[in-house]
PDB file of C-alpha atoms in Angstrom:
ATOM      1  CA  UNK A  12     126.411 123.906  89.957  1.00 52.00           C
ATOM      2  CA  UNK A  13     123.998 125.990  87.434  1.00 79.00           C
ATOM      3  CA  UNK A  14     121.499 122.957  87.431  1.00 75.00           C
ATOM      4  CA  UNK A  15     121.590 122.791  91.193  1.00 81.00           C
ATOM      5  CA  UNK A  16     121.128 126.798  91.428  1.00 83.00           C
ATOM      6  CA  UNK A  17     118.477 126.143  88.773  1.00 81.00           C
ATOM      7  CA  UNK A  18     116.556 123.478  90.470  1.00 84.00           C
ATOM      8  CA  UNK A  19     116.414 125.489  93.519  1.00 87.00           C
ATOM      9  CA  UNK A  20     115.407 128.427  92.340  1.00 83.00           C
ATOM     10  CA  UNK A  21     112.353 126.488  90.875  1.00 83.00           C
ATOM     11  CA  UNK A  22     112.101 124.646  93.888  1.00 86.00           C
ATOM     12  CA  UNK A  23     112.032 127.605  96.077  1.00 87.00           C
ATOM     13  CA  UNK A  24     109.675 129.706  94.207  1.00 82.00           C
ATOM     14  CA  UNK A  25     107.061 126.767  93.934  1.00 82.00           C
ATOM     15  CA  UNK A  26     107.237 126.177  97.391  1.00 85.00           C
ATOM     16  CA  UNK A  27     106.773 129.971  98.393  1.00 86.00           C
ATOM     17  CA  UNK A  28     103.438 129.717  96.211  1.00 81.00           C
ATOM     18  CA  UNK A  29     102.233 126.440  97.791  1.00 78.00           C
ATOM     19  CA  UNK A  30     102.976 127.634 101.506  1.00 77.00           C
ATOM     20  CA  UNK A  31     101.008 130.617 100.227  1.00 77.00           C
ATOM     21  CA  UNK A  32      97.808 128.563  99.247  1.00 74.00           C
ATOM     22  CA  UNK A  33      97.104 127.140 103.077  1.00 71.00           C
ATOM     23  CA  UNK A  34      94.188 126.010 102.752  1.00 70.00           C
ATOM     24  CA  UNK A  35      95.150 123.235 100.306  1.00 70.00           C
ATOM     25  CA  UNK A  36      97.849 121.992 102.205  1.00 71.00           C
ATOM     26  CA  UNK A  37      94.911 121.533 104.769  1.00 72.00           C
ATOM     27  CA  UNK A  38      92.511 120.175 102.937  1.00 72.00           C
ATOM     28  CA  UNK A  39      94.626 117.913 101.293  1.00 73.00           C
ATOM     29  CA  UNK A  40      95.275 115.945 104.699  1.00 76.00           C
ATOM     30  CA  UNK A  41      91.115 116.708 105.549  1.00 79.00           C
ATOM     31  CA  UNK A  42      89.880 113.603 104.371  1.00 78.00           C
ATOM     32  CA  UNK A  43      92.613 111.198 105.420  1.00 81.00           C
ATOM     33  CA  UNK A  44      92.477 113.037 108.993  1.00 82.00           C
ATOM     34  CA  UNK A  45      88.662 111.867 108.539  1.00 81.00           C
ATOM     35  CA  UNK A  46      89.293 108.363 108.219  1.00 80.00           C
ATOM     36  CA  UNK A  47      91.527 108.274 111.093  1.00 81.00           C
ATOM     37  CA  UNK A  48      88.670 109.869 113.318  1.00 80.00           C
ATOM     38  CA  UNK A  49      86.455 107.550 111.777  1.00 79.00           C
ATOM     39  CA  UNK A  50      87.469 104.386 110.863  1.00 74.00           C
ATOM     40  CA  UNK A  51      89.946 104.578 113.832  1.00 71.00           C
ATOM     41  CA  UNK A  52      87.883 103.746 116.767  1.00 71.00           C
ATOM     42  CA  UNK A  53      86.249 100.680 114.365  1.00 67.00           C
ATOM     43  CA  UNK A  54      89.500  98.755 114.923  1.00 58.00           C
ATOM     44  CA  UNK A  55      89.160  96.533 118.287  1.00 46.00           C
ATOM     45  CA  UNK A  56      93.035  94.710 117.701  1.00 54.00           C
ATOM     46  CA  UNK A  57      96.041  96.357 119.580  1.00 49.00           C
ATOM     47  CA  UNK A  58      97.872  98.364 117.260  1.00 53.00           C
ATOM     48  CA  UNK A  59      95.125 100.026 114.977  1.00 73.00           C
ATOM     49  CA  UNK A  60      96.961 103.383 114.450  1.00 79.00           C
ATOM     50  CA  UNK A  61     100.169 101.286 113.147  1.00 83.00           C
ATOM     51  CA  UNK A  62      97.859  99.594 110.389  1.00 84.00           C
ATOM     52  CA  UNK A  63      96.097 102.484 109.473  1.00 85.00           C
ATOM     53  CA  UNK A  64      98.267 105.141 109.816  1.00 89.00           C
ATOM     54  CA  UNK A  65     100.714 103.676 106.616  1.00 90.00           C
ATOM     55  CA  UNK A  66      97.598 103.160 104.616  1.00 88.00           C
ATOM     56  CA  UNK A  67      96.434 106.925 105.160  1.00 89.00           C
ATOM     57  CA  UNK A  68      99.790 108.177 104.188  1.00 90.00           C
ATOM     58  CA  UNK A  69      99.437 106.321 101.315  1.00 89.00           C
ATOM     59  CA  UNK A  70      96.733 107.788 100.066  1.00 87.00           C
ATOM     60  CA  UNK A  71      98.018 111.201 100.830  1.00 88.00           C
ATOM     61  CA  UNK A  72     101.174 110.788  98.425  1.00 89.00           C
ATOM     62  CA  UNK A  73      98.783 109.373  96.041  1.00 87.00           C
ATOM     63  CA  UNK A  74      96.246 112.232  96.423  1.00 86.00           C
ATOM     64  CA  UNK A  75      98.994 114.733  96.914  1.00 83.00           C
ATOM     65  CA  UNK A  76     101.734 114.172  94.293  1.00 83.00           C
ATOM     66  CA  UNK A  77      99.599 112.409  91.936  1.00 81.00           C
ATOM     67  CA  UNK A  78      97.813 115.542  91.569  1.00 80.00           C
ATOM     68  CA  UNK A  79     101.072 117.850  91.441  1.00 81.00           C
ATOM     69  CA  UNK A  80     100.256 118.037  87.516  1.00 80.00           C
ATOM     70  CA  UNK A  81      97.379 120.927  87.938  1.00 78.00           C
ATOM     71  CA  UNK A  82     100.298 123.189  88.836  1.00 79.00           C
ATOM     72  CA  UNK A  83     101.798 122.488  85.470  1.00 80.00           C
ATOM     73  CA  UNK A  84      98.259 122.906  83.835  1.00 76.00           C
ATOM     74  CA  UNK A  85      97.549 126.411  85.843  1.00 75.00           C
ATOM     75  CA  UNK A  86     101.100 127.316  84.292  1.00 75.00           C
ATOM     76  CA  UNK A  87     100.252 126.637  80.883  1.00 72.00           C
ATOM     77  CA  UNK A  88      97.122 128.586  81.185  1.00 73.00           C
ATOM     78  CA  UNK A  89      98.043 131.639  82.786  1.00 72.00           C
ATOM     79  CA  UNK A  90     101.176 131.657  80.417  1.00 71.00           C
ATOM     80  CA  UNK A  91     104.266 130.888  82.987  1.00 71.00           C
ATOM     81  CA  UNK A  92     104.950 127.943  81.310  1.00 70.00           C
ATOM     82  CA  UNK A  93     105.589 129.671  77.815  1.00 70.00           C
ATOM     83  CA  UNK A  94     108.213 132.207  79.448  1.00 74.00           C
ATOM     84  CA  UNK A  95     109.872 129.895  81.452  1.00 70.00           C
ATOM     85  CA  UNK A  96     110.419 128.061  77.438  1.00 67.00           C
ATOM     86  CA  UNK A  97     112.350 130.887  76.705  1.00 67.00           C
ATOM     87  CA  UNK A  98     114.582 131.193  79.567  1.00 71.00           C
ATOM     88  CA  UNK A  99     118.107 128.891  79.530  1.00 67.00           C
ATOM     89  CA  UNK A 100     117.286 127.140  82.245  1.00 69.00           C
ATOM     90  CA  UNK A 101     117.758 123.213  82.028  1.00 76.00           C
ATOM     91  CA  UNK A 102     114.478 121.710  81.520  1.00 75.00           C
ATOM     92  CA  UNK A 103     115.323 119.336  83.975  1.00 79.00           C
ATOM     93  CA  UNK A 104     116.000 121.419  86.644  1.00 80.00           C
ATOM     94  CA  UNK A 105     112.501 123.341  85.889  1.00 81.00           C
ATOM     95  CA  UNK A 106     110.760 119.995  86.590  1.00 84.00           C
ATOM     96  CA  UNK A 107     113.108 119.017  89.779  1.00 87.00           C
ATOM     97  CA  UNK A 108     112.241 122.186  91.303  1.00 86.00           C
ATOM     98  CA  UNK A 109     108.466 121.901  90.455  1.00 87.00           C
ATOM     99  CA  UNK A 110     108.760 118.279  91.956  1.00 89.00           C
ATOM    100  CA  UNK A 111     110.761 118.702  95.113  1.00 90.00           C
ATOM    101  CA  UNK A 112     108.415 121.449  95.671  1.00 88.00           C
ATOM    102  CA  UNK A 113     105.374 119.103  95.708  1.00 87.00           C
ATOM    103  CA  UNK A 114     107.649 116.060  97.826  1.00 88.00           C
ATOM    104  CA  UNK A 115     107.919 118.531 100.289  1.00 88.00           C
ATOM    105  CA  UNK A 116     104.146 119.982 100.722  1.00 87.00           C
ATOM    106  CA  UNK A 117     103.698 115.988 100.498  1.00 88.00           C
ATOM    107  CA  UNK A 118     105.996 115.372 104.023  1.00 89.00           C
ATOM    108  CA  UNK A 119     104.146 118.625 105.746  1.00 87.00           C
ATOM    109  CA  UNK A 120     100.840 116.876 105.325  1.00 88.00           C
ATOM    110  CA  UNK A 121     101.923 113.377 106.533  1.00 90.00           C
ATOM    111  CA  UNK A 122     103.691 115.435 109.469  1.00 91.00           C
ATOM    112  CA  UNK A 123     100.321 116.387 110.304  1.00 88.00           C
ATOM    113  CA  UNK A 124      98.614 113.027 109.768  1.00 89.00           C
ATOM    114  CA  UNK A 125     101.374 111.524 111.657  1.00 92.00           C
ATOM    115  CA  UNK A 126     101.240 114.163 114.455  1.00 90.00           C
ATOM    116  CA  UNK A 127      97.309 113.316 114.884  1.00 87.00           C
ATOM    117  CA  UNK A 128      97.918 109.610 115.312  1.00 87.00           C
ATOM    118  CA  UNK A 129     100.423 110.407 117.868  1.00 89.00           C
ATOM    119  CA  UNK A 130      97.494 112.430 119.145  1.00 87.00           C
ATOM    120  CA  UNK A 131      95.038 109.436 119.143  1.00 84.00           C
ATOM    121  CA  UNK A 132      97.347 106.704 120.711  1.00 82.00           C
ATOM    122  CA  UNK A 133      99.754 105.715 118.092  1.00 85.00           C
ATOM    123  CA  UNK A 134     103.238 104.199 119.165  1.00 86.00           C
ATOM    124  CA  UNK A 135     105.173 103.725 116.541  1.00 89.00           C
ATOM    125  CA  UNK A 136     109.014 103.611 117.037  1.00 92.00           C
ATOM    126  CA  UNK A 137     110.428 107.133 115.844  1.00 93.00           C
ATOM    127  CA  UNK A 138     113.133 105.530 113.698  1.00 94.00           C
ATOM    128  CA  UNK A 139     110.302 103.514 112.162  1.00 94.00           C
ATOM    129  CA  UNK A 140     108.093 106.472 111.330  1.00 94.00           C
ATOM    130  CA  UNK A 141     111.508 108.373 109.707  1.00 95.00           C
ATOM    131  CA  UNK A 142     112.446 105.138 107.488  1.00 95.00           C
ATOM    132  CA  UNK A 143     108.495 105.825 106.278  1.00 94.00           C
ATOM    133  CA  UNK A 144     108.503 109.412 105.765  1.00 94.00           C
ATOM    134  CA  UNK A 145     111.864 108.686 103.609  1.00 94.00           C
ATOM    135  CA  UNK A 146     109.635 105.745 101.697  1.00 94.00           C
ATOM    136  CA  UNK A 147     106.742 108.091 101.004  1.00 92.00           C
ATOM    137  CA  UNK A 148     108.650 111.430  99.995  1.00 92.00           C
ATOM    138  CA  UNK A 149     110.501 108.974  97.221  1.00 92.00           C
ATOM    139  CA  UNK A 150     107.405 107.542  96.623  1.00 92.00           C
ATOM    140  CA  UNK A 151     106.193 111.127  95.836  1.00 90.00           C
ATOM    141  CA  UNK A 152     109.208 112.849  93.817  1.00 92.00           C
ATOM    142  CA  UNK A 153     108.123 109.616  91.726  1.00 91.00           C
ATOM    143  CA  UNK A 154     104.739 110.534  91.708  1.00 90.00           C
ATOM    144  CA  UNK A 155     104.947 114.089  91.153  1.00 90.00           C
ATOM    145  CA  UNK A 156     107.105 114.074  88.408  1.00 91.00           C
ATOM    146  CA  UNK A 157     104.917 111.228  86.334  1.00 89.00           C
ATOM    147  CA  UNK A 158     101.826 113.281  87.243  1.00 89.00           C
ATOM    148  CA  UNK A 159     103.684 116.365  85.335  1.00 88.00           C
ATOM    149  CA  UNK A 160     104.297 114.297  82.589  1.00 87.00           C
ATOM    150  CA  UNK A 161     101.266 112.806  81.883  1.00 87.00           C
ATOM    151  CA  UNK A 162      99.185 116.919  81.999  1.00 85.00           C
ATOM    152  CA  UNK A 163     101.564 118.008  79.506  1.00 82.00           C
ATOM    153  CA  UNK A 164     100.750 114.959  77.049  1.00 83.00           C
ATOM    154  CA  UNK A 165      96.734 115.099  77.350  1.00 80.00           C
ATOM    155  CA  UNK A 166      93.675 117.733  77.476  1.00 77.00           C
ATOM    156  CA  UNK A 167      93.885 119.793  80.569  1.00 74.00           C
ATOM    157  CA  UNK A 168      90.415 119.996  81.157  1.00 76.00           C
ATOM    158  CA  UNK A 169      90.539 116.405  81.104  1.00 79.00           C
ATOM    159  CA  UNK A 170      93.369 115.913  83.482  1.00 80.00           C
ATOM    160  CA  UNK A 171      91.639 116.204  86.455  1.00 77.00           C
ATOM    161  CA  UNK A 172      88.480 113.829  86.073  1.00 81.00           C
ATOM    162  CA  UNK A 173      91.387 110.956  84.413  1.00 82.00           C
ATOM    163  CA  UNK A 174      93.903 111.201  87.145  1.00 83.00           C
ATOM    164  CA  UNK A 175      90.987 111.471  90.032  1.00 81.00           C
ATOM    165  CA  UNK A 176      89.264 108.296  88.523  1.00 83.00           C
ATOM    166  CA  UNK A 177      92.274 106.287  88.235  1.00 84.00           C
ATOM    167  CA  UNK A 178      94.062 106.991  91.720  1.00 85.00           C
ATOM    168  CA  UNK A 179      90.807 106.047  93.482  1.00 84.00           C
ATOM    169  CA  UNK A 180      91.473 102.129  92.801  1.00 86.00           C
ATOM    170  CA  UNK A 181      95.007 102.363  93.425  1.00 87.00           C
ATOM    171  CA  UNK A 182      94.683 103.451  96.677  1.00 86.00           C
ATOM    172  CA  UNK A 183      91.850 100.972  97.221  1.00 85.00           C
ATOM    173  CA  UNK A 184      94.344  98.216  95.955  1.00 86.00           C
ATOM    174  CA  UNK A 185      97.298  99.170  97.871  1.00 86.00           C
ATOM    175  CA  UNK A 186      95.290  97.712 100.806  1.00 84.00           C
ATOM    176  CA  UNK A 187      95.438 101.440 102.662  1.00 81.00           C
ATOM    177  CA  UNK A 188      92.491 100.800 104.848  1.00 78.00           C
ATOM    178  CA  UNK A 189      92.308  97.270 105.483  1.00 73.00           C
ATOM    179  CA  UNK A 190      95.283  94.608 104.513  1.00 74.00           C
ATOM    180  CA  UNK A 191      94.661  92.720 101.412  1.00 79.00           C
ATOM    181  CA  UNK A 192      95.342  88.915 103.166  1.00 76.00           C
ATOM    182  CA  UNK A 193      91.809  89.667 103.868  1.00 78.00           C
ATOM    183  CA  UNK A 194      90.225  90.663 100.370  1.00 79.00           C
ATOM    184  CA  UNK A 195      88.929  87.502  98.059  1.00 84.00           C
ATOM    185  CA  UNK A 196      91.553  85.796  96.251  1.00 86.00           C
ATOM    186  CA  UNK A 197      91.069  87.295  92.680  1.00 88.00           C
ATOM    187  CA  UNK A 198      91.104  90.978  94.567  1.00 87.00           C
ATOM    188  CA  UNK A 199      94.353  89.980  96.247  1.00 86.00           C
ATOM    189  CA  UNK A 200      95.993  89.146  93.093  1.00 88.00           C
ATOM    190  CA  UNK A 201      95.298  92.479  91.459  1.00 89.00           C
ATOM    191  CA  UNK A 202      96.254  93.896  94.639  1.00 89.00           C
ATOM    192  CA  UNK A 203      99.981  92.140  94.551  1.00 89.00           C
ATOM    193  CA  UNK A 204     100.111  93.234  90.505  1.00 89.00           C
ATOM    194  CA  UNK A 205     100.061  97.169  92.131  1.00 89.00           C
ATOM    195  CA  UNK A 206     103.506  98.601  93.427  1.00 90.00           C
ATOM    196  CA  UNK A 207     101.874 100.604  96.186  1.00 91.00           C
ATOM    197  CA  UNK A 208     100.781  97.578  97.962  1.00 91.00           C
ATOM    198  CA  UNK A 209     104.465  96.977  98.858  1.00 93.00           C
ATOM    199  CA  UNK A 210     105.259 100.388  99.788  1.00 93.00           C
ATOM    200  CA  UNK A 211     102.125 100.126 102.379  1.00 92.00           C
ATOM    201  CA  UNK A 212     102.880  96.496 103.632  1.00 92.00           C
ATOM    202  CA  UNK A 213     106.650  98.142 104.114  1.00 95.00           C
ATOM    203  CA  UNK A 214     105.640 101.100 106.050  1.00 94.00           C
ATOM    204  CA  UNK A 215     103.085  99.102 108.721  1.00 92.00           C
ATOM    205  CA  UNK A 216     106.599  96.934 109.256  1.00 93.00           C
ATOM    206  CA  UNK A 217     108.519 100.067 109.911  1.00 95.00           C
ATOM    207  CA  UNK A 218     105.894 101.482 112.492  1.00 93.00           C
ATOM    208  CA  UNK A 219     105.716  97.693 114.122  1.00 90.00           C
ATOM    209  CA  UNK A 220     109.573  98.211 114.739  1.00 90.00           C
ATOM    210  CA  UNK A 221     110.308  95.503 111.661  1.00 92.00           C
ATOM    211  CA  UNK A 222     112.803  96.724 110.086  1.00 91.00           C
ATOM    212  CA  UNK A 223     114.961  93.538 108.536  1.00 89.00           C
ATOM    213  CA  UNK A 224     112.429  91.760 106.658  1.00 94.00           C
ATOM    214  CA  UNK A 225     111.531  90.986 103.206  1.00 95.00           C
ATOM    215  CA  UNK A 226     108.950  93.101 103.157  1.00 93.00           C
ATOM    216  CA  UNK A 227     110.605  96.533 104.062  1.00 95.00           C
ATOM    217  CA  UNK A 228     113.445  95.405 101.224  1.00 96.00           C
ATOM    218  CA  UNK A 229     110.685  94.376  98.715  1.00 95.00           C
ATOM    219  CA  UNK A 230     108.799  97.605  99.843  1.00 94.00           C
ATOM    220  CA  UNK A 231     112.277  99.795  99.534  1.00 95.00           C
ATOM    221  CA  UNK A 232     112.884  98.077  96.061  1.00 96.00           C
ATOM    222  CA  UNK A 233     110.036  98.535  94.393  1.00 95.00           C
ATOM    223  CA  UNK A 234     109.692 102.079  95.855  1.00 94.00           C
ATOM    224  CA  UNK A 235     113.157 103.451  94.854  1.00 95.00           C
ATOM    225  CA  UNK A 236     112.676 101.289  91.304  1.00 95.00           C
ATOM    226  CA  UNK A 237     109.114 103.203  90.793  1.00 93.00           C
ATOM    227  CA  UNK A 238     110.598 106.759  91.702  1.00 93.00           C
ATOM    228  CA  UNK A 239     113.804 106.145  88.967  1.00 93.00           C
ATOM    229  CA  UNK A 240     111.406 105.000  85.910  1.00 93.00           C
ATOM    230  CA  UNK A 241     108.771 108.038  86.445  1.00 92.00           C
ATOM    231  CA  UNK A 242     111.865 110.765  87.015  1.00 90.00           C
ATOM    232  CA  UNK A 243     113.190 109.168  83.697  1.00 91.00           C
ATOM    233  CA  UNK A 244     109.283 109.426  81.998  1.00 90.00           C
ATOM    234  CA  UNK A 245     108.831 112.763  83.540  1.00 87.00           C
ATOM    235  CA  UNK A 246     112.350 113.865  82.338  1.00 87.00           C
ATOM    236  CA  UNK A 247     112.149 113.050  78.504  1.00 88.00           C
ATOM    237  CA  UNK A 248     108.334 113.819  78.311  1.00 85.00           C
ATOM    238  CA  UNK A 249     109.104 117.143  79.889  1.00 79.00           C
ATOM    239  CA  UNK A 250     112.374 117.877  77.465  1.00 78.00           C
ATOM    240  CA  UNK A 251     110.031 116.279  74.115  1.00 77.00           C
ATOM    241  CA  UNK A 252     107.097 119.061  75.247  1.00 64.00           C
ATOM    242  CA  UNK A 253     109.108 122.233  76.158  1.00 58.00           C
ATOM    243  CA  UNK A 254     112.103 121.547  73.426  1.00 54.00           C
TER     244      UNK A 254
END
């Protein structure tokens, strides 16, 4: 029960600071909203919004909790990080809590994607969109709790340029704007070597009503699988660094 109490505590006290800081939360879903009003009206087949819409959420969680490491880096700075050392709390719990935290600013932003494509004429299936949102908030506890790992193991300064420059391609790969049947053949087999590719084919199957194919199951599998191995990372690289 301590851990739990533990991780909520952390959980709850990131979360107050993120709800505080508004204006990222909205500018985090800025660009993606962008695309949608953009790229959007491009599309001339029926069902447009359920194509796109996965891809853009993509690219949120990628964005979002692939980025969650600056919090850990503003800690470590401003000397929060060093105090909470000191303090018996489980490590573990202190990065649950900090990851949780960022999972759930994560599902408020594709809420608000999800609410604009509504707005512009989407029609996904409501139990479609929720099997999603579940796929994408596992996606980012994964996410979040790698991207902690890997600021406390390099230079902070150069956190941001490294992590910006690589998730760029990934969301590029994961076939987030267009599907990847229709990239070259070389492209497409980079693409398929990616695991976010099958978490975005898995999602446009949920919001066409698909839900017992091989794709949502591959897209489930590779999802959960992804989220276990960066909690474990996360876990020891955050217990190795604050020991």
């Amino acid at each position: 029960m301590n851990a739990i109490r533990e991780t909520w505590l952390v959980f709850r006290h990131n979360t107050r600071i993120a709800l505080r800081q508004k204006a990222g939360i909205v500018f985090g879903v800025l660009q993606p909203l962008l695309y949608l009003v953009l790229f959007g009206p491009l599309f001339a087949t029926i069902g447009t919004w359920e194509t796109l819409l996965p891809g853009l959420l993509a690219q949120v969680a990628l964005f979002s909790a692939g980025l969650a490491g600056f919090g850990i880096v503003f800690d470590a700075r401003s000397g929060v990080l060093e105090r909470l050392r000191v303090t018996p709390a489980r490590r573990t719990a202190l990065l649950l809590g900090r990851v949780l935290s960022s999972s759930l600013t994560l599902l408020v932003q594709s809420v608000m994607l999800l609410g604009a494509g509504y707005a512009f004429g989407m029609r996904a299936p409501l139990p479609g969109v929720l099997a999603g949102l579940v796929l994408m908030a596992l996606l980012g506890v994964g996410l979040a709790a790698l991207s902690n790992a890997i600021a406390l193991t390099m230079d902070p300064d150069a956190f941001a340029p490294i992590m910006t420059t690589g998730v760029v391609p990934l969301v590029l790969l994961s076939g987030a704007f267009l599907p990847m049947s229709m990239a070259p053949a070389w492209l497409d087999a980079i693409s398929r070597a990616t695991p976010f590719r099958y978490v975005v084919e898995a999602v446009r199957d949920l919001f066409a009503g698909r839900y017992a194919t091989w794709t949502v199951a591959a897209g489930a599998a590779v999802t959960a699988g992804l989220t276990v191995a960066c909690v474990v990372v996360g876990t020891r690289v955050f217990n190795r660094e604050n020991a």
